[in-house]
Coordinates of C-alpha atoms in Angstrom, one line a residue:
M25 CA -19.4 2.0 -12.2
S26 CA -15.8 2.3 -11.4
T27 CA -14.6 -0.6 -9.5
T28 CA -12.1 -3.2 -10.5
D29 CA -13.3 -6.1 -8.5
L30 CA -15.7 -6.9 -11.3
A31 CA -13.2 -7.2 -14.1
P32 CA -13.4 -10.3 -16.3
V33 CA -11.3 -13.3 -15.3
P34 CA -8.2 -14.0 -17.3
A35 CA -8.2 -17.4 -18.8
M36 CA -4.6 -17.9 -17.6
A37 CA -2.8 -16.3 -14.8
S38 CA 0.9 -16.1 -13.9
R39 CA 1.1 -16.1 -10.2
R40 CA 1.8 -18.2 -7.2
R41 CA -1.0 -18.4 -4.7
P42 CA -0.2 -16.9 -1.4
P43 CA -0.2 -19.3 1.5
A44 CA -3.2 -17.6 3.1
L45 CA -6.4 -16.2 1.7
R46 CA -5.8 -13.1 3.8
E47 CA -2.7 -12.4 1.8
W48 CA -4.7 -12.9 -1.4
L49 CA -7.4 -10.5 -0.6
A50 CA -5.7 -7.9 1.6
P51 CA -1.9 -7.9 1.4
A52 CA -0.2 -6.0 4.2
I53 CA 1.0 -2.5 3.5
P54 CA 4.8 -2.5 3.5
G55 CA 7.1 -0.1 5.2
S56 CA 7.9 1.2 8.7
P57 CA 4.9 2.0 10.9
L58 CA 7.0 4.8 12.5
L59 CA 7.9 6.4 9.2
S60 CA 4.3 6.0 8.0
W61 CA 3.3 8.5 10.6
L62 CA 6.4 10.6 10.9
G63 CA 6.5 11.5 7.2
P64 CA 2.9 12.6 7.0
L65 CA 3.1 14.6 10.2
L66 CA 6.1 16.5 8.9
V67 CA 4.2 17.3 5.7
T68 CA 1.2 18.3 7.8
A69 CA 3.4 20.6 9.9
L70 CA 4.5 22.4 6.6
A71 CA 0.8 22.7 5.6
A72 CA 0.0 24.2 9.1
Y73 CA 2.7 26.8 8.8
L74 CA 1.5 27.9 5.3
R75 CA -2.1 28.1 6.4
F76 CA -1.6 29.8 9.8
D77 CA 1.1 32.2 8.9
R78 CA -0.4 35.7 8.7
L79 CA -3.9 34.2 8.9
A80 CA -5.4 37.4 10.3
T81 CA -4.2 39.3 7.1
P82 CA -6.0 41.1 5.7
K83 CA -7.8 42.5 8.6
T84 CA -11.1 42.8 6.7
V85 CA -14.0 40.7 5.6
V86 CA -13.0 38.8 2.5
F87 CA -15.5 37.9 -0.3
D88 CA -18.3 35.6 1.1
E89 CA -17.0 35.9 4.6
T90 CA -19.6 38.6 4.8
Y91 CA -22.2 35.9 5.0
Y92 CA -20.6 33.0 6.9
A93 CA -18.6 34.9 9.6
K94 CA -21.8 36.7 10.8
D95 CA -24.0 33.6 10.4
A96 CA -21.5 31.7 12.6
L97 CA -21.7 34.4 15.2
A98 CA -25.5 34.3 15.1
L99 CA -25.5 30.5 15.7
L100 CA -23.4 31.0 18.8
R101 CA -25.8 33.6 20.2
F102 CA -29.2 32.5 19.0
G103 CA -28.8 29.0 17.6
W104 CA -30.0 30.1 14.2
E105 CA -29.0 32.7 11.6
H106 CA -30.1 36.3 12.4
N107 CA -30.4 39.4 10.4
T108 CA -27.7 42.1 10.8
V109 CA -27.7 45.8 10.5
E110 CA -26.1 47.7 7.6
G111 CA -22.4 48.2 8.0
A112 CA -22.0 45.1 10.3
D113 CA -18.8 44.1 8.6
K114 CA -17.0 47.3 9.5
M115 CA -18.5 47.3 12.9
L116 CA -17.0 43.8 13.6
I117 CA -13.6 44.8 12.3
A118 CA -13.6 47.9 14.6
D119 CA -15.0 46.0 17.6
P120 CA -15.5 42.2 17.8
D121 CA -18.1 42.8 20.5
A122 CA -20.2 45.3 18.5
H123 CA -23.9 44.8 18.5
I124 CA -24.6 44.0 14.8
W125 CA -28.0 42.4 15.1
G126 CA -31.1 43.6 13.2
S127 CA -34.6 42.3 13.6
G128 CA -35.7 38.8 13.1
P129 CA -34.2 35.6 11.7
A130 CA -32.3 35.4 8.4
F131 CA -33.1 33.1 5.5
V132 CA -30.0 31.1 4.6
A133 CA -29.3 29.0 1.5
H134 CA -27.0 26.4 3.1
P135 CA -27.3 24.0 6.1
P136 CA -25.7 25.1 9.3
F137 CA -22.9 22.7 10.0
G138 CA -20.1 24.6 8.1
K139 CA -21.1 27.7 10.0
W140 CA -21.1 25.9 13.3
M141 CA -17.5 24.9 12.5
I142 CA -16.5 28.5 11.8
A143 CA -18.3 29.4 15.1
I144 CA -15.9 27.2 17.0
G145 CA -13.0 29.6 16.1
E146 CA -15.1 32.6 16.9
W147 CA -15.9 31.1 20.3
M148 CA -12.2 30.5 21.0
F149 CA -10.7 33.7 19.6
G150 CA -13.6 36.1 19.2
A151 CA -15.3 37.6 16.1
T152 CA -12.1 38.6 14.5
P153 CA -10.5 37.7 11.1
F154 CA -8.3 35.2 12.9
G155 CA -11.2 33.8 14.8
W156 CA -13.5 33.1 11.8
R157 CA -10.5 31.8 9.7
F158 CA -9.1 29.5 12.4
M159 CA -11.3 26.4 11.8
P160 CA -10.9 26.6 7.9
A161 CA -7.1 26.7 8.4
L162 CA -7.2 23.8 10.9
I163 CA -9.5 21.7 8.7
G164 CA -7.4 22.5 5.6
T165 CA -4.3 21.3 7.6
L166 CA -5.9 18.1 8.8
S167 CA -7.0 17.3 5.2
V168 CA -3.3 17.1 4.3
L169 CA -2.7 14.5 7.0
I170 CA -5.7 12.4 6.0
L171 CA -4.7 12.5 2.3
C172 CA -1.1 11.4 3.2
R173 CA -2.4 8.4 5.1
L174 CA -5.1 7.6 2.5
A175 CA -2.6 7.8 -0.4
R176 CA -0.2 5.6 1.5
R177 CA -2.9 3.0 2.0
M178 CA -3.9 3.0 -1.6
T179 CA -0.4 2.9 -3.0
G180 CA 1.5 1.0 -0.3
S181 CA 4.2 3.7 -0.3
T182 CA 4.8 6.2 2.5
L183 CA 6.8 8.3 0.1
L184 CA 3.9 8.6 -2.4
G185 CA 1.6 9.3 0.5
C186 CA 3.8 12.2 1.6
A187 CA 3.9 13.4 -2.0
A188 CA 0.1 13.5 -2.1
G189 CA -0.1 15.5 1.1
L190 CA 2.6 17.9 -0.2
L191 CA 0.7 18.5 -3.4
L192 CA -2.5 19.3 -1.5
A193 CA -0.5 21.6 0.8
L194 CA 0.9 23.4 -2.2
D195 CA -2.3 23.9 -4.1
G196 CA -3.4 27.5 -4.4
L197 CA -7.1 27.0 -4.2
A198 CA -6.9 24.6 -1.3
F199 CA -4.6 27.1 0.4
V200 CA -6.9 30.1 -0.2
T201 CA -10.1 28.3 0.9
S202 CA -8.2 27.1 4.0
R203 CA -7.6 30.8 4.9
A204 CA -11.0 32.2 4.5
A205 CA -14.3 31.7 6.3
L206 CA -16.1 29.9 3.4
L207 CA -17.8 26.5 3.4
D208 CA -16.0 24.6 0.6
V209 CA -12.9 23.5 2.5
F210 CA -15.3 21.8 5.0
V211 CA -17.0 20.0 2.2
M212 CA -13.6 18.8 0.9
F213 CA -12.6 17.7 4.4
W214 CA -15.7 15.6 5.1
V215 CA -15.8 14.1 1.7
L216 CA -12.2 13.1 1.9
A217 CA -12.6 11.7 5.4
G218 CA -15.6 9.7 4.3
F219 CA -13.7 8.3 1.3
A220 CA -10.8 7.5 3.6
C221 CA -13.1 5.6 5.9
L222 CA -14.4 3.5 3.0
V223 CA -11.0 2.7 1.7
N224 CA -9.9 1.7 5.2
D225 CA -13.0 -0.4 5.5
R226 CA -12.3 -2.1 2.2
D227 CA -9.0 -3.3 3.4
R228 CA -10.2 -4.4 6.9
S229 CA -13.4 -6.1 5.7
R230 CA -11.5 -8.1 3.1
R231 CA -9.1 -9.2 5.8
V232 CA -12.0 -10.3 8.1
L233 CA -13.7 -12.0 5.1
A234 CA -10.6 -14.1 4.5
E235 CA -10.1 -15.0 8.1
R236 CA -13.7 -16.2 8.6
I237 CA -13.7 -18.2 5.4
E238 CA -10.4 -19.8 6.4
Q239 CA -11.9 -20.6 9.8
G240 CA -15.0 -22.1 8.2
R241 CA -17.3 -19.5 9.6
T242 CA -19.3 -19.0 6.4
S243 CA -22.1 -20.2 4.2
V244 CA -22.9 -20.4 0.5
Y245 CA -23.4 -16.6 0.7
G246 CA -20.3 -15.9 2.6
P247 CA -20.0 -14.5 6.2
F248 CA -21.7 -11.5 7.6
L249 CA -19.3 -8.5 8.0
A250 CA -19.9 -5.6 10.4
H251 CA -18.1 -2.9 8.3
G252 CA -17.6 -0.7 11.3
W253 CA -15.7 2.0 9.4
R254 CA -18.8 2.6 7.3
W255 CA -20.5 4.2 10.2
G256 CA -17.7 6.8 10.2
A257 CA -18.1 7.2 6.5
G258 CA -21.8 7.7 6.8
V259 CA -21.4 10.4 9.5
C260 CA -18.6 12.2 7.5
L261 CA -20.6 12.2 4.3
G262 CA -23.7 13.4 6.3
L263 CA -21.7 16.3 7.6
A264 CA -20.5 17.1 4.1
C265 CA -24.2 17.4 3.1
A266 CA -24.8 19.4 6.3
T267 CA -22.3 21.9 5.0
K268 CA -23.4 22.0 1.4
W269 CA -26.0 19.9 -0.3
T270 CA -23.4 18.9 -3.0
G271 CA -22.3 16.2 -0.5
V272 CA -25.3 14.1 -1.5
F273 CA -23.8 13.2 -4.8
Y274 CA -20.8 11.7 -3.0
V275 CA -23.2 9.7 -0.8
A276 CA -24.9 8.2 -3.9
A277 CA -21.6 7.5 -5.7
F278 CA -19.7 6.1 -2.8
G279 CA -22.7 4.0 -1.6
L280 CA -23.0 2.2 -4.9
M281 CA -19.2 1.8 -5.0
T282 CA -19.1 0.0 -1.7
V283 CA -21.7 -2.5 -2.9
L284 CA -19.6 -3.3 -5.9
W285 CA -16.5 -3.6 -3.7
D286 CA -18.4 -6.1 -1.5
Y287 CA -19.5 -8.2 -4.4
G288 CA -16.0 -8.2 -5.9
A289 CA -14.5 -9.2 -2.5
R290 CA -16.9 -12.2 -2.1
R291 CA -16.3 -13.3 -5.6
A292 CA -12.6 -13.0 -5.2
A293 CA -12.8 -15.1 -2.1
G294 CA -14.6 -17.9 -3.9
V295 CA -18.0 -17.4 -2.3
R296 CA -20.4 -19.6 -4.2
A297 CA -23.3 -17.0 -4.3
P298 CA -21.4 -13.7 -4.1
L299 CA -24.2 -11.5 -5.6
Q300 CA -26.9 -13.0 -3.3
G301 CA -24.6 -12.7 -0.4
T302 CA -23.8 -9.1 -1.1
M303 CA -27.5 -8.2 -1.5
L304 CA -28.6 -10.1 1.6
L305 CA -25.7 -9.5 4.0
E306 CA -24.1 -6.2 3.0
A307 CA -26.2 -4.0 0.8
V308 CA -29.0 -3.3 3.3
P309 CA -26.5 -2.7 6.2
A310 CA -24.5 -0.4 3.9
F311 CA -27.6 1.7 3.2
V312 CA -28.2 2.0 6.9
Q313 CA -24.5 2.8 7.7
I314 CA -24.0 5.3 5.0
V315 CA -27.4 6.8 4.1
V316 CA -29.4 6.5 7.3
A317 CA -26.4 7.4 9.6
G318 CA -25.6 10.3 7.2
L319 CA -29.2 11.6 7.4
L320 CA -29.2 11.4 11.2
A321 CA -25.9 13.3 11.3
Y322 CA -27.4 15.9 8.9
L323 CA -30.5 16.4 11.1
A324 CA -28.4 16.7 14.2
T325 CA -26.6 19.8 12.9
W326 CA -30.0 21.6 12.8
W327 CA -30.3 21.3 16.6
G328 CA -30.3 25.0 17.3
W329 CA -33.1 25.7 14.8
I330 CA -35.1 22.6 16.1
F331 CA -34.9 23.2 19.8
K332 CA -34.8 27.0 20.0
P333 CA -37.7 29.3 19.0
G334 CA -37.4 32.1 16.5
G335 CA -35.5 30.6 13.6
W336 CA -36.6 31.2 10.0
G337 CA -40.0 29.5 9.6
R338 CA -39.7 27.8 13.0
G339 CA -41.7 30.2 15.2
E340 CA -42.6 29.0 18.7
V341 CA -41.5 25.6 20.0
S342 CA -43.3 23.0 22.1
G343 CA -42.9 23.2 25.8
N344 CA -41.9 19.5 25.8
P345 CA -38.3 19.3 24.5
L346 CA -38.8 15.6 23.5
W347 CA -41.6 16.6 21.2
R348 CA -39.7 19.4 19.5
P349 CA -37.9 17.3 16.8
F350 CA -41.1 15.7 15.7
E351 CA -42.9 19.1 15.7
A352 CA -40.1 20.7 13.7
M353 CA -39.9 18.2 10.8
P354 CA -42.8 19.6 8.7
K355 CA -41.5 23.1 9.1
L356 CA -37.9 22.0 8.3
W357 CA -39.2 20.3 5.2
R358 CA -40.8 23.6 4.1
Y359 CA -37.6 25.4 4.8
H360 CA -35.7 23.0 2.7
S361 CA -38.1 23.6 -0.2
E362 CA -37.4 27.3 0.0
M363 CA -33.7 26.6 0.0
L364 CA -34.0 24.4 -3.0
G365 CA -36.0 27.1 -4.8
F366 CA -33.2 29.6 -4.1
H367 CA -30.5 27.3 -5.5
T368 CA -32.5 26.4 -8.6
G369 CA -33.4 30.0 -9.3
L370 CA -29.9 31.5 -8.6
D371 CA -28.9 32.9 -12.0
A372 CA -27.6 36.4 -11.1
K373 CA -24.6 37.4 -13.1
H374 CA -21.3 37.8 -11.3
P375 CA -18.0 39.1 -12.7
Y376 CA -16.1 36.1 -11.4
Q377 CA -18.6 33.3 -12.2
S378 CA -17.4 30.3 -14.2
W379 CA -18.7 27.0 -15.5
P380 CA -17.6 23.6 -14.4
W381 CA -16.0 22.8 -17.8
D382 CA -13.8 25.9 -17.1
W383 CA -12.6 24.7 -13.7
P384 CA -10.0 22.1 -14.6
I385 CA -8.2 24.6 -16.9
L386 CA -8.5 27.5 -14.4
R387 CA -10.1 29.7 -16.9
R388 CA -11.7 32.1 -14.5
P389 CA -10.4 32.4 -10.9
V390 CA -12.1 34.4 -8.2
A391 CA -10.6 37.6 -6.7
F392 CA -11.4 37.2 -3.0
F393 CA -9.7 40.5 -2.1
Y394 CA -7.8 43.2 -4.0
T395 CA -6.6 46.6 -3.1
E396 CA -3.8 49.0 -4.1
P397 CA -2.2 50.5 -1.0
K398 CA -0.5 53.8 -1.5
G399 CA 3.3 54.1 -1.0
A400 CA 3.8 50.6 0.3
C401 CA 6.3 49.4 -2.2
G402 CA 9.2 51.7 -1.7
A403 CA 10.2 53.4 -4.9
A404 CA 7.3 51.7 -6.8
T405 CA 4.5 54.1 -7.7
R406 CA 1.8 51.5 -7.6
C407 CA 1.3 48.5 -5.4
S408 CA -1.1 45.5 -5.3
R409 CA -2.5 43.2 -2.6
E410 CA -4.7 40.3 -3.7
I411 CA -6.1 37.0 -2.6
L412 CA -6.8 35.2 -5.9
G413 CA -8.8 32.0 -5.6
I414 CA -6.9 29.9 -8.1
G415 CA -5.3 26.4 -8.1
T416 CA -1.6 26.0 -8.6
P417 CA -1.5 25.8 -12.5
A418 CA 1.3 23.2 -12.6
L419 CA -0.7 20.8 -10.4
W420 CA -4.1 21.4 -12.0
W421 CA -2.9 21.1 -15.6
G422 CA -0.8 18.1 -14.6
A423 CA -3.8 16.6 -13.0
L424 CA -5.7 16.9 -16.2
V425 CA -3.2 14.7 -17.9
A426 CA -3.1 12.3 -14.9
L427 CA -6.9 11.9 -14.9
V428 CA -6.8 10.9 -18.6
V429 CA -4.0 8.4 -17.8
V430 CA -5.9 7.1 -14.8
A431 CA -9.0 6.5 -16.9
F432 CA -6.9 4.3 -19.2
I433 CA -5.4 2.5 -16.3
W434 CA -8.9 1.7 -15.1
L435 CA -10.1 0.7 -18.5
I436 CA -7.1 -1.4 -19.4
L437 CA -5.7 -2.7 -16.1
R438 CA -8.9 -2.6 -14.0
D439 CA -7.1 -1.0 -11.1
W440 CA -9.7 -0.4 -8.4
R441 CA -7.8 2.6 -7.2
A442 CA -8.1 4.3 -10.6
G443 CA -11.8 3.6 -10.6
A444 CA -12.4 5.0 -7.1
I445 CA -10.4 8.2 -7.9
L446 CA -12.3 8.8 -11.1
L447 CA -15.6 8.3 -9.3
G448 CA -14.6 10.7 -6.6
F449 CA -13.7 13.4 -9.2
L450 CA -16.7 12.9 -11.4
A451 CA -19.1 12.8 -8.5
G452 CA -18.1 16.4 -7.6
W453 CA -17.6 17.7 -11.2
L454 CA -20.1 16.3 -13.6
T455 CA -23.0 16.8 -11.2
W456 CA -22.6 20.6 -11.6
F457 CA -23.2 20.4 -15.4
P458 CA -27.1 20.3 -15.2
S459 CA -27.1 23.5 -13.1
A460 CA -24.6 25.1 -15.4
F461 CA -26.8 24.3 -18.4
A462 CA -29.6 26.1 -16.4
D463 CA -27.3 29.2 -16.0
R464 CA -27.0 28.8 -12.3
T465 CA -24.3 31.2 -10.8
M466 CA -21.2 29.2 -9.8
F467 CA -17.5 29.8 -9.1
L468 CA -14.2 28.0 -9.3
F469 CA -13.9 27.5 -5.6
Y470 CA -16.9 25.1 -5.8
A471 CA -14.3 22.7 -7.2
T472 CA -12.4 22.6 -3.9
P473 CA -13.7 19.1 -3.0
L474 CA -12.2 17.8 -6.3
I475 CA -8.6 18.6 -5.4
P476 CA -7.8 15.5 -3.3
F477 CA -9.0 13.3 -6.1
M478 CA -6.9 15.2 -8.6
V479 CA -3.9 14.8 -6.3
L480 CA -4.6 11.1 -6.0
A481 CA -4.7 10.8 -9.7
V482 CA -1.3 12.5 -10.0
V483 CA 0.2 10.3 -7.3
L484 CA -1.1 7.1 -8.9
V485 CA 0.4 8.0 -12.2
L486 CA 3.7 8.8 -10.5
G487 CA 3.7 5.5 -8.9
Y488 CA 3.2 3.7 -12.2
L489 CA 5.9 5.8 -13.6
I490 CA 8.4 4.9 -10.9
G491 CA 7.6 1.2 -10.9
P492 CA 8.9 -1.6 -8.7
A493 CA 12.1 -1.6 -6.7
P494 CA 15.0 -3.4 -8.5
A495 CA 15.8 -5.6 -5.4
S496 CA 12.9 -7.9 -6.2
A497 CA 13.1 -7.6 -9.9
A498 CA 16.4 -9.5 -10.1
G499 CA 14.9 -13.0 -9.5
A500 CA 12.7 -15.0 -11.8
H501 CA 10.4 -15.9 -8.9
A502 CA 9.0 -14.0 -6.0
A503 CA 10.1 -15.4 -2.6
R504 CA 7.4 -17.4 -0.8
S505 CA 6.3 -16.3 2.6
G506 CA 8.9 -17.3 5.1
E507 CA 11.7 -17.7 2.6
S508 CA 13.1 -14.3 3.1
G509 CA 13.1 -11.6 5.7
R510 CA 9.7 -10.3 4.5
D511 CA 6.7 -11.7 2.7
A512 CA 6.9 -11.5 -1.0
G513 CA 4.2 -9.7 -2.8
P514 CA 2.8 -9.5 -6.3
A515 CA 5.0 -8.4 -9.2
L516 CA 4.3 -6.4 -12.3
P517 CA 1.9 -7.9 -14.8
P518 CA 2.9 -10.8 -17.0
P519 CA 2.9 -10.5 -20.8
A520 CA -0.6 -10.2 -22.3
S521 CA -2.4 -13.2 -23.8
A522 CA -5.4 -13.1 -25.9
D523 CA -7.6 -13.5 -22.8
G524 CA -5.5 -11.8 -20.2
P525 CA -4.7 -8.3 -19.3
P526 CA -2.7 -6.2 -21.7
A527 CA 1.1 -6.0 -21.5
L528 CA 2.8 -2.9 -20.2
P529 CA 5.9 -1.4 -21.7
W530 CA 8.1 -2.7 -18.9
D531 CA 6.8 -6.2 -18.9
P532 CA 9.3 -9.0 -19.3
P533 CA 9.4 -10.5 -22.8
A534 CA 7.2 -13.3 -23.8
G535 CA 8.5 -16.6 -22.7
A536 CA 10.2 -15.2 -19.7
S537 CA 7.4 -16.1 -17.4
P538 CA 7.1 -19.4 -15.7
A539 CA 4.4 -21.9 -16.4
L540 CA 0.9 -20.6 -16.2
A541 CA -1.8 -22.2 -14.1
P542 CA -5.5 -22.0 -14.8
Y543 CA -7.9 -20.4 -12.4
D544 CA -11.6 -21.1 -12.0
E545 CA -13.3 -18.0 -10.7
H546 CA -16.2 -19.8 -9.1
G547 CA -14.3 -22.3 -7.1
P548 CA -13.3 -21.7 -3.4
Y549 CA -9.8 -20.5 -2.7
D550 CA -8.4 -23.7 -1.4
Q551 CA -9.4 -25.7 -4.5
H552 CA -7.0 -24.0 -6.8
D553 CA -3.6 -25.3 -7.8
P554 CA -0.6 -23.4 -6.5
Y555 CA 0.7 -20.7 -8.8
D556 CA 4.2 -20.5 -9.9
Q557 CA 4.6 -16.7 -9.5
H558 CA 2.9 -13.7 -8.1
S559 CA 1.2 -11.3 -10.5
A560 CA 0.0 -7.9 -9.9
Y561 CA -3.5 -9.1 -11.0
D562 CA -5.8 -10.8 -8.7
Q563 CA -8.1 -13.6 -10.0
H564 CA -10.4 -11.1 -11.6
G565 CA -7.9 -9.1 -13.4
A566 CA -7.8 -6.5 -10.7
Y567 CA -4.4 -4.9 -10.3
D568 CA -3.0 -5.4 -6.8
Q569 CA -3.2 -2.2 -4.9
H570 CA 0.5 -2.2 -3.8
A571 CA 2.2 -3.9 -6.7
P572 CA 3.7 -1.0 -8.6
F573 CA 5.1 0.9 -5.6
D574 CA 6.5 -1.4 -3.0
E575 CA 9.5 -3.6 -3.1
R576 CA 7.9 -6.3 -5.3
G577 CA 9.0 -6.8 -8.8
A578 CA 8.7 -8.7 -12.0
P579 CA 11.3 -11.1 -13.5
A580 CA 13.5 -8.6 -15.1
S581 CA 17.1 -7.6 -14.7
S582 CA 17.9 -5.4 -11.8
Q583 CA 19.7 -3.0 -14.2
T584 CA 16.6 -2.5 -16.3
A585 CA 14.3 -2.1 -13.3
G586 CA 16.8 0.2 -11.5
A587 CA 17.2 2.4 -14.6
R588 CA 13.5 2.7 -15.1
R589 CA 12.9 3.4 -11.4
L590 CA 15.7 6.1 -11.5
I591 CA 14.2 7.8 -14.5
G592 CA 10.7 7.6 -13.1
A593 CA 11.7 8.9 -9.7
A594 CA 13.6 11.8 -11.3
A595 CA 10.5 12.7 -13.4
A596 CA 8.3 12.5 -10.3
G597 CA 10.7 14.6 -8.3
A598 CA 10.9 17.1 -11.1
F599 CA 7.1 17.4 -11.2
L600 CA 7.0 18.0 -7.4
L601 CA 9.6 20.7 -7.7
V602 CA 7.8 22.4 -10.5
V603 CA 4.6 22.5 -8.4
L604 CA 6.6 23.8 -5.4
A605 CA 8.2 26.6 -7.5
N606 CA 4.8 27.5 -9.1
F607 CA 3.1 27.7 -5.7
A608 CA 6.0 29.9 -4.4
Y609 CA 5.7 32.2 -7.4
F610 CA 1.9 32.6 -6.9
H611 CA 2.1 32.8 -3.1
P612 CA 2.1 36.6 -2.8
I613 CA -1.2 36.9 -4.7
L614 CA -2.7 34.0 -2.7
S615 CA -1.9 35.5 0.7
A616 CA -2.5 39.3 0.3
Q617 CA 1.2 40.2 0.3
T618 CA 2.0 43.7 -0.9
I619 CA 4.0 43.6 -4.2
P620 CA 4.7 46.1 -7.0
Y621 CA 1.9 46.3 -9.5
E622 CA 4.3 45.0 -12.2
D623 CA 5.0 41.9 -10.3
W624 CA 1.3 41.3 -9.7
Q625 CA 0.6 41.9 -13.4
A626 CA 3.3 39.4 -14.3
R627 CA 1.4 36.7 -12.4
M628 CA -1.8 37.4 -14.4
W629 CA -1.0 34.9 -17.2
F630 CA -4.3 35.4 -19.0
D631 CA -6.7 38.2 -19.4
R632 CA -9.5 36.2 -17.7
W633 CA -7.5 36.0 -14.5
V634 CA -7.9 39.8 -13.9

C-alpha cells in the first residue's frame, strides 16, 4: 500500500527537533495566502475561457451525447430515463422543445447522477448543445481550481500548484470531455474532490493530533479525532460512483490509504499503541465516513426512480412516501443486477475502442465528431472539422516518465505524496485490466479520471528537479523558530548511511552534516533529544511534504543551490512551454475548427489516430 508513514525508521537522523509537535507532524504551508488564491483563480479563468469559448459548436449531437443529453432531459421531465422516438437527435437540434418521447421507460447502464448534472444545464439554458455541455464545461473548469489548491497543499508551492492547474487546463482529453455531455469528466471531478478532501484532512488531523497530545488530552491509544473532512470525501466518492461504478475502486483504495495514514500519524507522534489506536478510534469511523456516507449519497441520486412511478423495473409506488425507499430497495437491487450483466457482457466491436495498456501512450484516440464542409477553407479544395478525444501528447508521454520517477521516489525516499499519486493512478487504470482481458468494449476517454494524478506526478518530479531555494541553503544550520522572520523548515536529505535513506545527487558531501542524534520510534515526542539540524525526513524516513519546494535548504553553498535551482526551473518552464505549444497545435482538432485537410492530416501523427 502506498503510504510513506510506514517507512522503516533510520537508525540515525540529522535534524533538529521543532519546538512543537505540531510543527513536527504538520508544518505550515509557506507563501502568501493572497497569492495562494490569486494564482489558481487566474489559471482557472484561463481554463474557463478555453472550455466555454465556442461551446455550442458544433451544433449537433456529438458521439455519446446521443444517450446522455436525452437521458438528462428525461430526468427533468419524468424523474427517470425514458425511451425516445427515432430521429430524436435531429428533432432537438431543430427545436429544443420538440416532443421526442416514445413509450415507456428506458433501461440505462449507468447511475443517474452524471445525467442529473447535465440536466442542470438543460434546465438553465434549454435542450441545446450549449445547455447540455454547460455543466461539463463548468465542472472541468472547477477541476482546475481544485487541482491548483491540492497541488499547492501537497508541494508547499503556489507556483507548482498553478503549474498543475495549467497542465490540466491544457490537456486535450480533459478539454474535450469538458466540452461534451459525457460522464467521465464528472467522475474525474468527484474523485479529485474526494482525494483533495482526504489530503486536507491528513494535514488538519495531524495538526489536531499534535495539539491534543501536547495538551495531555490523550491515552495509550492516542486521542480520538473527528476527521470532519472525511465526510466530504465520502460524499464526493459516493457521487463518483453515482456517475459511473468505476468510482468504487477509488473508495476502496482511498479508504485503505487513510487507515495507513492514521497509523503513520499516531506512530510519528509517539503514541504507545498506534495500531490499536488506529483500529479502535479511526478505522471504524473512517468506514462510516467514507463507505457508509458514500453509499447514502449514491442512493440519494436515485430519488427520482425511487419516489416516482414508471421507471425501469419500478412500476407503481406506495401511497405512503415514507415507505417508498424501503419498498424500492429490492427492485433497485434487481435493476443493478441487470446493469452489471450489461457491463460484463459488453463486448461489441467498435472502430475506436482501445485497451487500458494503450491509454498512456495514446495509441487509439476517439473521433467524437468529424465532417468535411464544402468550400469552407477558401482556396483549399478539401476541409476538415473534428473533435478528437486525445490527450496532449507532450503531457501524457511526459507523465509516463514522471510516473516511473515517482515510483522510485516512493520506493527510495518513502515520500507519502508519491505513494498517494501512484495509488490514485493505479486505482483508475489497473482496475480496467480484468475487463480488458474479458474483451469488454472500452475507450480512451475512460482514462479521464487518471489525468489529475498524471499531472500531480509531473509536478512532483518538477519540484524535485527545481529543488530548494538558495536563500536557506547558504547556512550550515536551519534557523530555529523565532530566530528569523519566518519559521525554518526541513532541509534536503542528509547523506545516506547504511541504515538511513539513500543520498540524492544534490546532497552535501559526507562529513558536512552536523552531529547526528539517535531517535527511538516508540518513545513519545518530548522524550527525544534535540536535533542539530532539520532534515527532509521525518522520524520514519518519510520525506517532508514541503521540503523540496519551499524556501528551506540543505547545508550547501548558495551558488551550487542557486545554479541547480536555475537549471531545474528552466527545465520545468521548458516542459510547460512544450505542453502549451503542443496543445495550441492540436486545439483546432479538439474544438471542431475548420482547417484545410492537409493541416488536419499533419496532426494525425500515427495511422491509428485516424
